[in-house]
Each structure stands twice: as structure tokens, then as C-alpha cells.
Coordinates of C-alpha atoms in Angstrom, one line a residue:
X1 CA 15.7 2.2 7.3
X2 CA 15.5 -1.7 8.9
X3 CA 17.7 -2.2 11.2
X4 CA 19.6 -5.8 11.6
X5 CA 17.2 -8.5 11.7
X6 CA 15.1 -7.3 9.6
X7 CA 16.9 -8.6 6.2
X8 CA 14.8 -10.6 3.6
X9 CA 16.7 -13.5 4.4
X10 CA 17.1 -15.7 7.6
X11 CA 20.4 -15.2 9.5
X12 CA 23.2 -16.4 7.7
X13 CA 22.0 -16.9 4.3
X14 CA 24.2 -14.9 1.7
X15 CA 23.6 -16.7 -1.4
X16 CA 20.3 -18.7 -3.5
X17 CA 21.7 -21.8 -3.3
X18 CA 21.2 -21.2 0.8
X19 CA 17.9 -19.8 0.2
X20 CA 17.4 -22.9 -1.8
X21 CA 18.0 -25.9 0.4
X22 CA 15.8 -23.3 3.5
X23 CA 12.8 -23.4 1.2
X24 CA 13.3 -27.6 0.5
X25 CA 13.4 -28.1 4.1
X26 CA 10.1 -26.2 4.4
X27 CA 8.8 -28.1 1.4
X28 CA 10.9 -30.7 -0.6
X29 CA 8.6 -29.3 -4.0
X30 CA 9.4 -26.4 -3.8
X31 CA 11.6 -26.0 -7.3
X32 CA 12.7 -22.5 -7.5
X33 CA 15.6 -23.2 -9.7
X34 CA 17.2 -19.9 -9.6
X35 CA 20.8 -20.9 -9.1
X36 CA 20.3 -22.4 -12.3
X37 CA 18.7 -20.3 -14.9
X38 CA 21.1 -17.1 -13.5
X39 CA 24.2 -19.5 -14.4
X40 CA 22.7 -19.9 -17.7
X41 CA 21.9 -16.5 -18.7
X42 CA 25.2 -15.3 -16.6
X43 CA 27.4 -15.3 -20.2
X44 CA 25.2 -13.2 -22.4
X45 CA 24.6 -10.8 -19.6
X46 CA 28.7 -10.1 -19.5
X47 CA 30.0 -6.5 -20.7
X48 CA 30.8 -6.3 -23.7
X49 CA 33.8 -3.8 -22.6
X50 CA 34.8 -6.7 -20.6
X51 CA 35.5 -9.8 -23.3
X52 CA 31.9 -11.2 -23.2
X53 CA 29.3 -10.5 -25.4
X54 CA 26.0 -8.8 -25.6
X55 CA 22.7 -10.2 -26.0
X56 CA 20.7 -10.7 -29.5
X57 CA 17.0 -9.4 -30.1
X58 CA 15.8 -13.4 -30.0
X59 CA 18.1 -13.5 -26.6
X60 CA 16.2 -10.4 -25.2
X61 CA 12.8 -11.9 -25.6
X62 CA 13.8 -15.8 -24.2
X63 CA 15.0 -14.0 -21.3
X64 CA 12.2 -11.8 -20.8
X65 CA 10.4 -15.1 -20.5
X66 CA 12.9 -17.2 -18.1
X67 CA 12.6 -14.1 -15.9
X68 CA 8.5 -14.1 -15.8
X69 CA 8.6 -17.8 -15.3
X70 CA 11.1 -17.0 -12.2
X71 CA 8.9 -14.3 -11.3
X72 CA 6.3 -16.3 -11.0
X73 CA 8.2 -18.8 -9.4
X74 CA 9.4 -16.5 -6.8
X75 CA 6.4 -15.7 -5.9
X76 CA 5.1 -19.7 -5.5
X77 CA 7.6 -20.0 -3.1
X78 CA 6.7 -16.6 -1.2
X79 CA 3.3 -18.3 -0.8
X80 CA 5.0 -21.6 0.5
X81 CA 6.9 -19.4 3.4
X82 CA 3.7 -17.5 4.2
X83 CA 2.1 -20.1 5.0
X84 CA 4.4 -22.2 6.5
X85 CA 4.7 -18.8 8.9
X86 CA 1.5 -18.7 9.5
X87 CA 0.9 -22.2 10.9
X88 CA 4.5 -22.0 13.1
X89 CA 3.1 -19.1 14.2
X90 CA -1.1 -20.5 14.9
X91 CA 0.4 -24.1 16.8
X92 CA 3.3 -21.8 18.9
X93 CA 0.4 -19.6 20.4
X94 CA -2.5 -22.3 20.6
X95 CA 0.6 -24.2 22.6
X96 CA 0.9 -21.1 24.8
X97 CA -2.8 -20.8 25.3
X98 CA -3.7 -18.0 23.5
X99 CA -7.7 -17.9 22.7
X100 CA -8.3 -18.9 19.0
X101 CA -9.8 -15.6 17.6
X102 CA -6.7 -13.9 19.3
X103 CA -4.4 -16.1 17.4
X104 CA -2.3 -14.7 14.6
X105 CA -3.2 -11.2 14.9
X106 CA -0.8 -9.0 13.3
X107 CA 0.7 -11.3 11.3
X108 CA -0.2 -9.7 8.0
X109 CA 1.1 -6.5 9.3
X110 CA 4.5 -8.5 9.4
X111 CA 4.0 -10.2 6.2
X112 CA 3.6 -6.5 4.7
X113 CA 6.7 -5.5 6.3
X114 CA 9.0 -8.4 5.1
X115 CA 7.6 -7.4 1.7
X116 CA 7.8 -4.0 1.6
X117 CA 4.3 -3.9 1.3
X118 CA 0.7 -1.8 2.8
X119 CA -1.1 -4.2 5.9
X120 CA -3.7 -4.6 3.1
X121 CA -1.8 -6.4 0.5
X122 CA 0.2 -8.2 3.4
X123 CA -3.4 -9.5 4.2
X124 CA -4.2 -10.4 1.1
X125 CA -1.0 -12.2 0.5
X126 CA -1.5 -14.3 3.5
X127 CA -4.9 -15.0 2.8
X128 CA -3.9 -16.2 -0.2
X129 CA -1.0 -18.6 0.6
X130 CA -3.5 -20.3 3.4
X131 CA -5.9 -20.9 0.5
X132 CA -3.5 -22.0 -1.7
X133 CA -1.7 -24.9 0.6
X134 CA -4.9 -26.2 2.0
X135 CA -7.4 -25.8 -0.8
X136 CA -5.5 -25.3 -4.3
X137 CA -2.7 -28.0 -4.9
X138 CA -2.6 -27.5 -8.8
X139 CA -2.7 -23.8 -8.6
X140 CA 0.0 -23.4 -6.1
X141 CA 2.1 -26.1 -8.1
X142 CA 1.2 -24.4 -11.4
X143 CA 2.5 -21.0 -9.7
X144 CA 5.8 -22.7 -8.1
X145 CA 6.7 -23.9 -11.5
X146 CA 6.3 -20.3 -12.9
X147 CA 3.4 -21.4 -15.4
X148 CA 0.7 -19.2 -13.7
X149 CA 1.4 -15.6 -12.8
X150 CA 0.7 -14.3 -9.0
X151 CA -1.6 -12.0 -10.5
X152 CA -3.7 -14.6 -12.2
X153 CA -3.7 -16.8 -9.5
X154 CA -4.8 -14.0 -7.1
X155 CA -7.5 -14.0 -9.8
X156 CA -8.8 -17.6 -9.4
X157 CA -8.4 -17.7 -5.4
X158 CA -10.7 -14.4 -5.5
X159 CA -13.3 -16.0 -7.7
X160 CA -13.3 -19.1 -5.7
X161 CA -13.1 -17.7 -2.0
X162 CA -16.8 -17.7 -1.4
X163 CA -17.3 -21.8 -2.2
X164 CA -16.7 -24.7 0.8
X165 CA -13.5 -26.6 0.9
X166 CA -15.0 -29.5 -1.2
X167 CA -16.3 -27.1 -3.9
X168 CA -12.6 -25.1 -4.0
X169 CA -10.8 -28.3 -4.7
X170 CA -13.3 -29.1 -7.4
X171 CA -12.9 -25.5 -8.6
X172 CA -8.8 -26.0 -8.4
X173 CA -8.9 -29.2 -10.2
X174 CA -11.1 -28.5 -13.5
X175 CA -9.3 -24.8 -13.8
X176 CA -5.4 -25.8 -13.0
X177 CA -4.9 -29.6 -13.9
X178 CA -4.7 -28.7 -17.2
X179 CA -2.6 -25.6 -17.5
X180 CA -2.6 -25.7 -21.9
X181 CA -6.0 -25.2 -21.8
X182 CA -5.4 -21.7 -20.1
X183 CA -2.5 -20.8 -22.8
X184 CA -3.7 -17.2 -24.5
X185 CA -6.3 -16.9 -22.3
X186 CA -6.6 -12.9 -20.9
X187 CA -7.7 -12.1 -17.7
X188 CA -11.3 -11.7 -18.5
X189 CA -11.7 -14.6 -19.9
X190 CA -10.1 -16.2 -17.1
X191 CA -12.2 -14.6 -14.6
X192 CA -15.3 -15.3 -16.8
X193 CA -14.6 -19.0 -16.8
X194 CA -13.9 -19.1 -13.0
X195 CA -17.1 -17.3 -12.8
X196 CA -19.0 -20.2 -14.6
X197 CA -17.2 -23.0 -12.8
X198 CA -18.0 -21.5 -9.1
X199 CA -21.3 -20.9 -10.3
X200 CA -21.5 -23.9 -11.3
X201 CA -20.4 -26.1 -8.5
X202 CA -22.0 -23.7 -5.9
X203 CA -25.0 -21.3 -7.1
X204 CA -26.1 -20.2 -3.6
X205 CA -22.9 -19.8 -2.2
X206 CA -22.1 -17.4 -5.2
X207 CA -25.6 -15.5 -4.5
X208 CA -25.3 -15.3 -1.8
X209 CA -21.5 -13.2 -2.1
X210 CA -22.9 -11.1 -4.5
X211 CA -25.4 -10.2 -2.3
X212 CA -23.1 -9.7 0.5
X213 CA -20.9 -7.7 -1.7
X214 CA -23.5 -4.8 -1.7
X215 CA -22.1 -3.8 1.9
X216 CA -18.5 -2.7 0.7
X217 CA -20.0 0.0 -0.9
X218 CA -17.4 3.4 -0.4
X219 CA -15.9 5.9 -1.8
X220 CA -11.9 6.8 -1.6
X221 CA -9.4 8.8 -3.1
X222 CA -6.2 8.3 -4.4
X223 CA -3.6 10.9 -6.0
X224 CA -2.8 11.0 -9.5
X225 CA 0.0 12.3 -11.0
X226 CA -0.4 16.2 -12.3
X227 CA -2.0 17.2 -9.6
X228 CA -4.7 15.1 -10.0
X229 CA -6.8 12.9 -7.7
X230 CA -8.6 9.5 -8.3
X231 CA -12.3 9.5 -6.4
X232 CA -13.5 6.1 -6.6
X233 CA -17.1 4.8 -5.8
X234 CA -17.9 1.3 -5.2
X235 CA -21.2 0.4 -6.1
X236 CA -23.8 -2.1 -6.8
X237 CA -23.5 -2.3 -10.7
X238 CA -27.3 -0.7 -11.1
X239 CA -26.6 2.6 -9.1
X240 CA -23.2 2.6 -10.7
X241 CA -25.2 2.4 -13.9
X242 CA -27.4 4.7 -13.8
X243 CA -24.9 7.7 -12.0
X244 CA -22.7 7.3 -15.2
X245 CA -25.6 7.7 -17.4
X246 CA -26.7 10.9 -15.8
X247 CA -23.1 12.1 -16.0
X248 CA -22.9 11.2 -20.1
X249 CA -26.8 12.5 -20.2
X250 CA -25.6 16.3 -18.8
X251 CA -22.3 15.7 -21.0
X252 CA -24.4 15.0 -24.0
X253 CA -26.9 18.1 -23.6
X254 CA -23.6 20.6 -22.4
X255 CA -22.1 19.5 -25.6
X256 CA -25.3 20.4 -28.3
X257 CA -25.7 23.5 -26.4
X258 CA -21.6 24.2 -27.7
X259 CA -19.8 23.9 -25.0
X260 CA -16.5 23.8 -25.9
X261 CA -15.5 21.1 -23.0
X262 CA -14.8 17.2 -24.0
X263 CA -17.5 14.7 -23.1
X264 CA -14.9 13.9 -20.0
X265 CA -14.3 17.1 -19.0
X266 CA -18.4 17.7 -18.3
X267 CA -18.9 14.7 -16.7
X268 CA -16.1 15.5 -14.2
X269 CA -17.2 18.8 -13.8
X270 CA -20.7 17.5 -13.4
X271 CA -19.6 15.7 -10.8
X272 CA -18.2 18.2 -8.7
X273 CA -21.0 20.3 -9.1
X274 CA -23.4 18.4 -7.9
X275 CA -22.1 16.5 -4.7
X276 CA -20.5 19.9 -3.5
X277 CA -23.1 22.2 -4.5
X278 CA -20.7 24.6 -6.2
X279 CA -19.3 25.5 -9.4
X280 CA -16.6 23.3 -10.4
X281 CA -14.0 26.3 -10.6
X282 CA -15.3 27.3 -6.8
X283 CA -13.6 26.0 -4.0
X284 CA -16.1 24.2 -1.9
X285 CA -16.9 25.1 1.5
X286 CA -13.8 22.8 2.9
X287 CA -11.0 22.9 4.8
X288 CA -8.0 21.4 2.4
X289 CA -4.8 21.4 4.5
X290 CA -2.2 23.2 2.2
X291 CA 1.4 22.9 3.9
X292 CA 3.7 25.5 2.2
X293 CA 6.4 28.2 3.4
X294 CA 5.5 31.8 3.4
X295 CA 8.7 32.6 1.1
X296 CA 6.6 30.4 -1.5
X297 CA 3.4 31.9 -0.6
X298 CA 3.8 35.4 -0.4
X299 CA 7.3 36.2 -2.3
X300 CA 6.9 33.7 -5.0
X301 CA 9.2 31.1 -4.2
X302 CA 9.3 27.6 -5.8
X303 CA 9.5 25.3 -2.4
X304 CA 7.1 22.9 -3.3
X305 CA 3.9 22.6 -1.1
X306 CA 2.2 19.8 0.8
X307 CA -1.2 19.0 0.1
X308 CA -2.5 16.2 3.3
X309 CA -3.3 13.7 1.8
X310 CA -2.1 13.7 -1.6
X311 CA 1.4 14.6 -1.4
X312 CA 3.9 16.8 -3.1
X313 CA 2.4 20.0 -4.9
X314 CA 4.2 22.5 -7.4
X315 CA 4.5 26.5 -5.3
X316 CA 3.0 27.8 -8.3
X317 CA -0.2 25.5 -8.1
X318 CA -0.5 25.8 -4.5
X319 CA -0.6 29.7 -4.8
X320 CA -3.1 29.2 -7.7
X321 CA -5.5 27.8 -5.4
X322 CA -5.1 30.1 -2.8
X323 CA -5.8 32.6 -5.2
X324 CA -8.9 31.7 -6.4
X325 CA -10.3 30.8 -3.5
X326 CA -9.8 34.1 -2.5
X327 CA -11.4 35.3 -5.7
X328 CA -14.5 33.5 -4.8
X329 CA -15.0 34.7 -1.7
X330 CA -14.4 31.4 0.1
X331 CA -13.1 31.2 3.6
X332 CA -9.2 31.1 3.7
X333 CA -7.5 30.4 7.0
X334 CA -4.3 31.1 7.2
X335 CA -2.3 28.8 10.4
X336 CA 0.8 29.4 11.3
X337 CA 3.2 26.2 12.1
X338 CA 6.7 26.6 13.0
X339 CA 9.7 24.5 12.0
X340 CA 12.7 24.0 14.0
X341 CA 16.2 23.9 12.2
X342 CA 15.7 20.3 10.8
X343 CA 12.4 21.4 9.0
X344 CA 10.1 19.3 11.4
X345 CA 7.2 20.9 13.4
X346 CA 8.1 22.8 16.9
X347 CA 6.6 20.3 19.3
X348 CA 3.3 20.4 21.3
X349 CA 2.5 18.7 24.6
X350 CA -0.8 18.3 26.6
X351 CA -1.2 16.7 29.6
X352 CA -4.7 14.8 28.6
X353 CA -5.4 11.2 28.2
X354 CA -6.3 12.0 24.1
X355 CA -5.1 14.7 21.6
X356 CA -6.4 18.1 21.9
X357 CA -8.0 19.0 19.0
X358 CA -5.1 21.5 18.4
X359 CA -2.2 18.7 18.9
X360 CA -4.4 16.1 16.5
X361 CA -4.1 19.0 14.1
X362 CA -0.9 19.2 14.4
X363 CA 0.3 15.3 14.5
X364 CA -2.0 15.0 11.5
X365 CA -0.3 17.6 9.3
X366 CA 3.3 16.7 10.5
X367 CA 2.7 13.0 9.5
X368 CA 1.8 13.9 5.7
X369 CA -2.1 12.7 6.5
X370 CA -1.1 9.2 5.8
X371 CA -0.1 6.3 8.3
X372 CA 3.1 6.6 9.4
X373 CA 3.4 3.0 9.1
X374 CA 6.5 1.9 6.2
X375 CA 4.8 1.3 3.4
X376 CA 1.2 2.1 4.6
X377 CA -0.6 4.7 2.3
X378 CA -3.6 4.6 4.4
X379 CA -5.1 7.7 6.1
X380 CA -4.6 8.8 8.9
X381 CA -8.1 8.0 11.0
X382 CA -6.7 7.5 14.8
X383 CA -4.1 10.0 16.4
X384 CA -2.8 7.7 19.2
X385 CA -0.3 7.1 21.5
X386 CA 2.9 5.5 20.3
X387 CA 3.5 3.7 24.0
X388 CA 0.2 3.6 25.1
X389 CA -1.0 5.6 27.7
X390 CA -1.3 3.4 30.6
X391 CA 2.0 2.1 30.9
X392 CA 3.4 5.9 30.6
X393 CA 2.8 7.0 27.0
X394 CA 3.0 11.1 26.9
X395 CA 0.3 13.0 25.0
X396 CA 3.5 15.1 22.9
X397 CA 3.7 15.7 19.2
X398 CA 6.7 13.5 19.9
X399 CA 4.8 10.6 21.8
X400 CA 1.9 10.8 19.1
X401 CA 1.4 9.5 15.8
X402 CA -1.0 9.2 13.1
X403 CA -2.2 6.1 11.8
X404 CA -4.7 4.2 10.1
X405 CA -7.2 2.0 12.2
X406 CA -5.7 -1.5 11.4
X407 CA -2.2 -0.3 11.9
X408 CA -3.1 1.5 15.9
X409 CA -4.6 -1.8 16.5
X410 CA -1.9 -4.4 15.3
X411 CA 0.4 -2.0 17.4
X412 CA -1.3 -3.5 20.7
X413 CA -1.4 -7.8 19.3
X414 CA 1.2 -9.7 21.8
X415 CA 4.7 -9.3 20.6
X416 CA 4.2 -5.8 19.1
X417 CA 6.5 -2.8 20.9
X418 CA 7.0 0.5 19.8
X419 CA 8.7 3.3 21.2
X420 CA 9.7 6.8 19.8
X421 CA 14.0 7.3 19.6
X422 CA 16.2 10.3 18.3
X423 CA 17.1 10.4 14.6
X424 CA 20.6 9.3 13.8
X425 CA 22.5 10.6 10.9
X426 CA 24.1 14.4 9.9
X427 CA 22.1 17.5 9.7
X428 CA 19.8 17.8 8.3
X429 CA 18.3 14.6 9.7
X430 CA 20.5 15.1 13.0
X431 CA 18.7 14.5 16.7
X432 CA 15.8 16.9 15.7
X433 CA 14.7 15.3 12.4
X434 CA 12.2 13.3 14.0
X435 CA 10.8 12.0 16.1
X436 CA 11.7 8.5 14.4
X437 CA 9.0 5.4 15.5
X438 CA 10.5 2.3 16.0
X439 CA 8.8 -0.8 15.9
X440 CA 9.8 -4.2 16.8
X441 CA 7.7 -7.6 15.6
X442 CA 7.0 -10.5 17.7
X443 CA 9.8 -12.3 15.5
X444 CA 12.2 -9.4 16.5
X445 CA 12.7 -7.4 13.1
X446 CA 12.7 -3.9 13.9
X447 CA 11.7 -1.0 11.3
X448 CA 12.0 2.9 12.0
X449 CA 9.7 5.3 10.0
X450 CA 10.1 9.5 10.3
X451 CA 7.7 11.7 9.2
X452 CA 7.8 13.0 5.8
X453 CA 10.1 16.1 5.2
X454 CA 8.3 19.8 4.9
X455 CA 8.3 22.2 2.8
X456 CA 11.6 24.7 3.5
X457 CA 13.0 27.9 2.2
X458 CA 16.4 26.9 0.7
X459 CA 19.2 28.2 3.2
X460 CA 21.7 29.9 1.3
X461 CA 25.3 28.8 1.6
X462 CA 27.6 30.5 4.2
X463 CA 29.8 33.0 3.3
X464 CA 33.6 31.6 2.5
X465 CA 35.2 32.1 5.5
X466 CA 38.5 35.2 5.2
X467 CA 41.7 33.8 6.1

């Protein structure tokens, strides 16, 4: 939940035309005409059941097109706010005297939050909008006026972000003054040309960032859906290369030997069996954090488990890998966490500056393995105090938290408070369902997050009570 304050609109506003005249004020160009284009498209959007009419096949498609334009539109004047924000916010705190690389900080964590969004893409958002108002003109208008998509201007600030100010206006002018010249173009091609016109107004500058680039190198993970997993490397294009080819090259020979597996599946299972060491049907040597009840692990019950770091997992999966892990002969541990009534984990304490290893454990399994940051999808790499420690932070499961390193850090920038509070609402999310985080910005929005729910035994209704 956000509680008041927090609403996408300033204080008062309750309709676009409000939302309107805020945005002129901030920039007389901005020409979001939404008011507009709803009161046009208000008639054929009616219910039929109602007196008005429906809308026709060639209807359907013009408005599929008024709303991407608006979209796109929308999205201008997002950029226009952002970075409006973000110099109130620079010239309020250089007034106050704050040192210049101090200045700002956690500002993209609020950006994410108005936007429903991870710190990352709040970061990338506000990146953008400064780029756009100082050094792109044409693409910001081109955007505002809902004839460039966000996504394909994200594209061209990202291919110029490595070129000076002088080169980045030159690089705005020749790819966004004339917008017809774009028309049918897809995103490749649009990246390609960006490509050559960087290139061309700055070769060393664009060396020099693909150079640089070889340092990002890493490898995450993501879940799919299925019970599948994305593993991602990031690589300079030769290694990346040459690991696919030894992939296709073991897929290839598997497959003239007759093995009945698809070119896909080999390469996968490849994979595996060579950066673990195992068999591809062998669990690996690894703790994987399986959260499940015992009613679904032992007496076949369909509570869905709780894999850290993925997510949601069927019972009958869970209790698939269990069993062949135990098949194998790999180590299974079996921990025992206990729930109180609201289905949240019984709570530790410790009387130590940092998290026992025991307590981290636990805060790290309660919290799902991701940031307990809204919206964050991070994992969870610090186990910190939600009121820090030297102003009277406890070292409890309650007074912990989980959270990704850019998230434990914005939580100390000026402005920033957080505090742990009871859970409102009925049972099963009563006073114990938490503990509930909330955080307040420096602009005074306040946002709650709860850990995510565990797995439980369904109760069984009561008996009707006899008269």
C-alpha cells in the first residue's frame, strides 16, 4: 500500500485538465493534449447497452494509434517532470550547502517509487530526462508530441551517452530534426544508424566505451515461467562467441551419436555439466533454499513451495527435486522454521551489532531472497538494520531486513527514514503479519512493503456452531 501523499498527482489535482496547466507551468511546450483526444474518442467508447454505439474494425486501429501517440506523449512529459525534479531538488541542496557529489542521492530511488518502478529503471529514467532537456531538444520534442516512442528514444540517448555535449547535440540534430526520415525504420536499424552517426562525430570517444564496456562483464539470473530460470552472461562478443560454439559443437557431435535430445536441449544440458561438474539430472553440490510445509512435503499436499530467489513453485515439483536429490546421494538438509498464526516466521533476536549467521538465514528466507524494497527485484546482498544501529536499531528478525546494496544505501541519503510498524488490516494480515517497513522520502511520500506470504497448510473451516 502508499499511504496519503504518495498519489501520482500533486495535492489537489483530480482531473487532466489540472494535471495539464501543472505541467505548462513547468514548461509552456509541454502539449500533452489528453483532455482532448479522450473527449474525442469518449462517444465510440460508450456501451452499447447504454444508447451509444460500439467501435468499427477501422475505429479500433485509429485508436490503437491515438493511444501510442499519447503513450508516447505521456511519457515526454514524465521526462519533462523528472527533470524539472531533479534540478529543484540539485539548487535546494547546493543552497543548503550540501557537497556536490552528495547532491541528489536517492533521487532515483524516488523516481522508481512514483513509478512503480525497480531503483534501476528509476535511474535510468532520470538519467535519461537530464540528457534529454540539456542535450536532446528534437528528441525530447519528437517524444512530447508522441512521434518517437520512449523505448526508441531510450535507444538513441544510449547510443549517444558516451559523446561530449557538442557532439550529442550534433548527434540529436542529424537523427531527430527530421522525424519522416525515421518512419518504418526498426530498432536495429535505428540503433545501426545511431551507431554510424556517433562513430562518426566521435570515433575515440566510441573506442574508447567499447573498451570500457568489457568491465560489466556478469552473469545473473532471472526466473522464467514453468519453473524455469534465465542465466545470462555478459560478455565481450569474442568469448561470447566462441562459448556458443562449443555449446552447438557438443550439440552437434551428441546429436550424430543419436541422441534423442534437440540441438537446445544439449547445449543447455552442456552447460550445466560443465560449470557444475555434474550431470545435468544431478543436483549440484548446493544449498538451494526450498521453503515448503511439511503437510506438502511428506503427506502430499498441494501448498505451493517457495524457491529463494525465484519465487512461487508447484508442491509436486518441489517434492520432485527433493526426491532426486535424494536419489543421487546429494546432501539434503532439512531446517525447520516455524510460523506463527499469520504464516510469517516466529521471530529471532540477537544482541550483536550484525546478523548472526542464523538470523541472516532467517531474514533472508522470510524476505522471499529479493529486496524488500516495492518494486525492487534485486537480491538480497546486505541484511541490515531497518533504523540503523547507532541511533537504537535492534538486531530482531523484526528490526532486520534484506535488501539489495543500492537500496541499504539510499536508506541512509538525507531525508530518507524508515522504521518497522504493526500490520493493519483483518486476519490473516492482523498485527502479526509483518513486520511491515515503512519508508518516508525526503518529499514526504511514504510507502509500506511486508514480506511476501509463505507457504501454509490450508486451515480447515470451523465446525458450524449447535444452537
Amino acid at each position: 500500500m502508499v499511504d496519503n501523499g504518495s498519489a501520482p498527482l500533486p495535492v489537489g489535482v483530480t482531473d487532466v485538465a489540472e494535471m495539464r496547466r501543472l505541467l505548462e507551468c513547468l514548461d509552456p511546450a509541454v502539449t500533452v493534449d489528453t483532455a482532448s483526444r479522450a473527449g474525442r474518442r469518449a462517444a465510440p467508447l460508450a456501451d452499447p447497452a447504454r444508447g451509444g454505439h460500439g467501435l468499427t474494425q477501422a475505429q479500433c486501429i485509429d485508436l490503437l494509434r491515438e493511444l501510442e501517440d499519447l503513450k508516447a506523449a505521456a511519457a515526454g512529459a514524465q521526462a519533462v517532470v523528472t527533470a524539472h525534479l531533479a534540478q529543484a531538488r540539485h539548487d535546494a541542496e547546493q543552497a543548503a550547502g550540501v557537497p556536490a557529489d552528495a547532491r541528489c542521492k536517492g533521487l532515483a530511488s524516488e523516481v522508481a517509487l512514483a513509478r512503480r518502478l525497480s531503483p534501476h529503471r528509476g535511474g535510468q529514467h532520470l538519467g535519461m530526462a537530464r540528457t534529454l532537456r540539456e542535450d536532446m531538444p528534437h528528441t525530447l520534442a519528437a517524444l512530447r508530441t508522441g512521434l518517437l516512442s520512449e523505448w526508441r528514444a531510450t535507444l538513441l540517448v544510449r547510443e549517444s551517452i558516451c559523446l561530449g555535449t557538442a557532439e550529442r547535440r550534433a548527434f540529436d540534430g542529424e537523427m531527430c530534426t527530421d522525424l519522416d526520415r525515421l518512419d518504418g525504420w526498426g530498432d536495429r536499424r535505428l540503433v545501426a544508424e545511431a551507431k554510424k552517426v556517433a562513430y562518426r562525430l566521435d570515433p575515440h570517444s566510441v573506442v574508447e566505451r567499447a573498451a570500457r564496456a568489457e568491465k560489466d562483464r556478469c552473469v545473473s539470473i532471472r526466473p522464467a515461467p514453468d519453473t524455469m530460470a534465465y542465466l545470462t552472461a555478459l560478455l565481450p562478443v569474442s568469448r561470447a562467441v566462441a562459448a556458443h560454439a562449443a555449446l552447438l559443437a557438443a550439440a552437434t557431435a551428441a546429436q550424430a551419436s543419436g541422441d534423442g535430445r534437440s540441438r537446445g536441449q544439449v547445449m543447455a544440458d552442456t552447460l550445466v555439466s560443465r560449470l557444475t561438474g555434474t550431470d545435468a539430472d544431478v543436483p549440484a553440490s548446493v544449498e538451494v533454499q526450498l521453503v515448503m510445509t511439511d503437510h506438502s512435503l511428506l503427506a502430499g499436499g498441494e501448498e505451493p513451495a517457495q524457491l529463494a530467489g525465484h519465487g512461487t513453485v508447484p508442491a509436486a515439483w518441489a517434492r520432485d527435486l527433493v526426491d532426486r536429490a535424494l536419489r543421487c546421494e546429494a546432501g539434503v538438509w532439512l531446517r525447520r522454521l516455524f510460523t506463527d498464526p499469520a504464516d510469517q516466521l516466529v521471530a529471532m533476536e540477537s544482541r550483536r551489532r550484525t546478523a548472526p549467521a542464523g538470523l541472516a538465514r532467517f531474514i533472508a528466507v522470510r524476505d522471499g531472497g529479493t529486496c524488500r524494497t516495492r518494486w525492487c527485484d534485486a537480491p538480497i546482498r546486505h541484511i541490515d538494520h531497518v533504523v540503523d544501529h547507532s541511533v537504537g536499531g535492534a538486531t530482531t528478525a523484526a528490526g532486520l531486513q534484506g535488501c539489495c546494496e543500492r537500496c541499504n544505501y539510499v536508506k541512509t541519503a538525507p531525508g530518507w527514514r524508515a522504521r518497522p510498524v504493526l500490520a493493519e488490516g483483518p486476519a490473516p494480515e492482523g498485527p502479526r503479519a509483518g513486520p511491515v517497513v515503512e519508508t518516508r522520502t525526503p518529499t514526504g511520500h511514504v510507502y509500506r512493503s511486508r514480506p511476501p506470504g509463505l507457504p501454509r497448510v490450508p486451515r480447515a473451516a470451523p465446525p458450524p456452531r449447535r444452537e
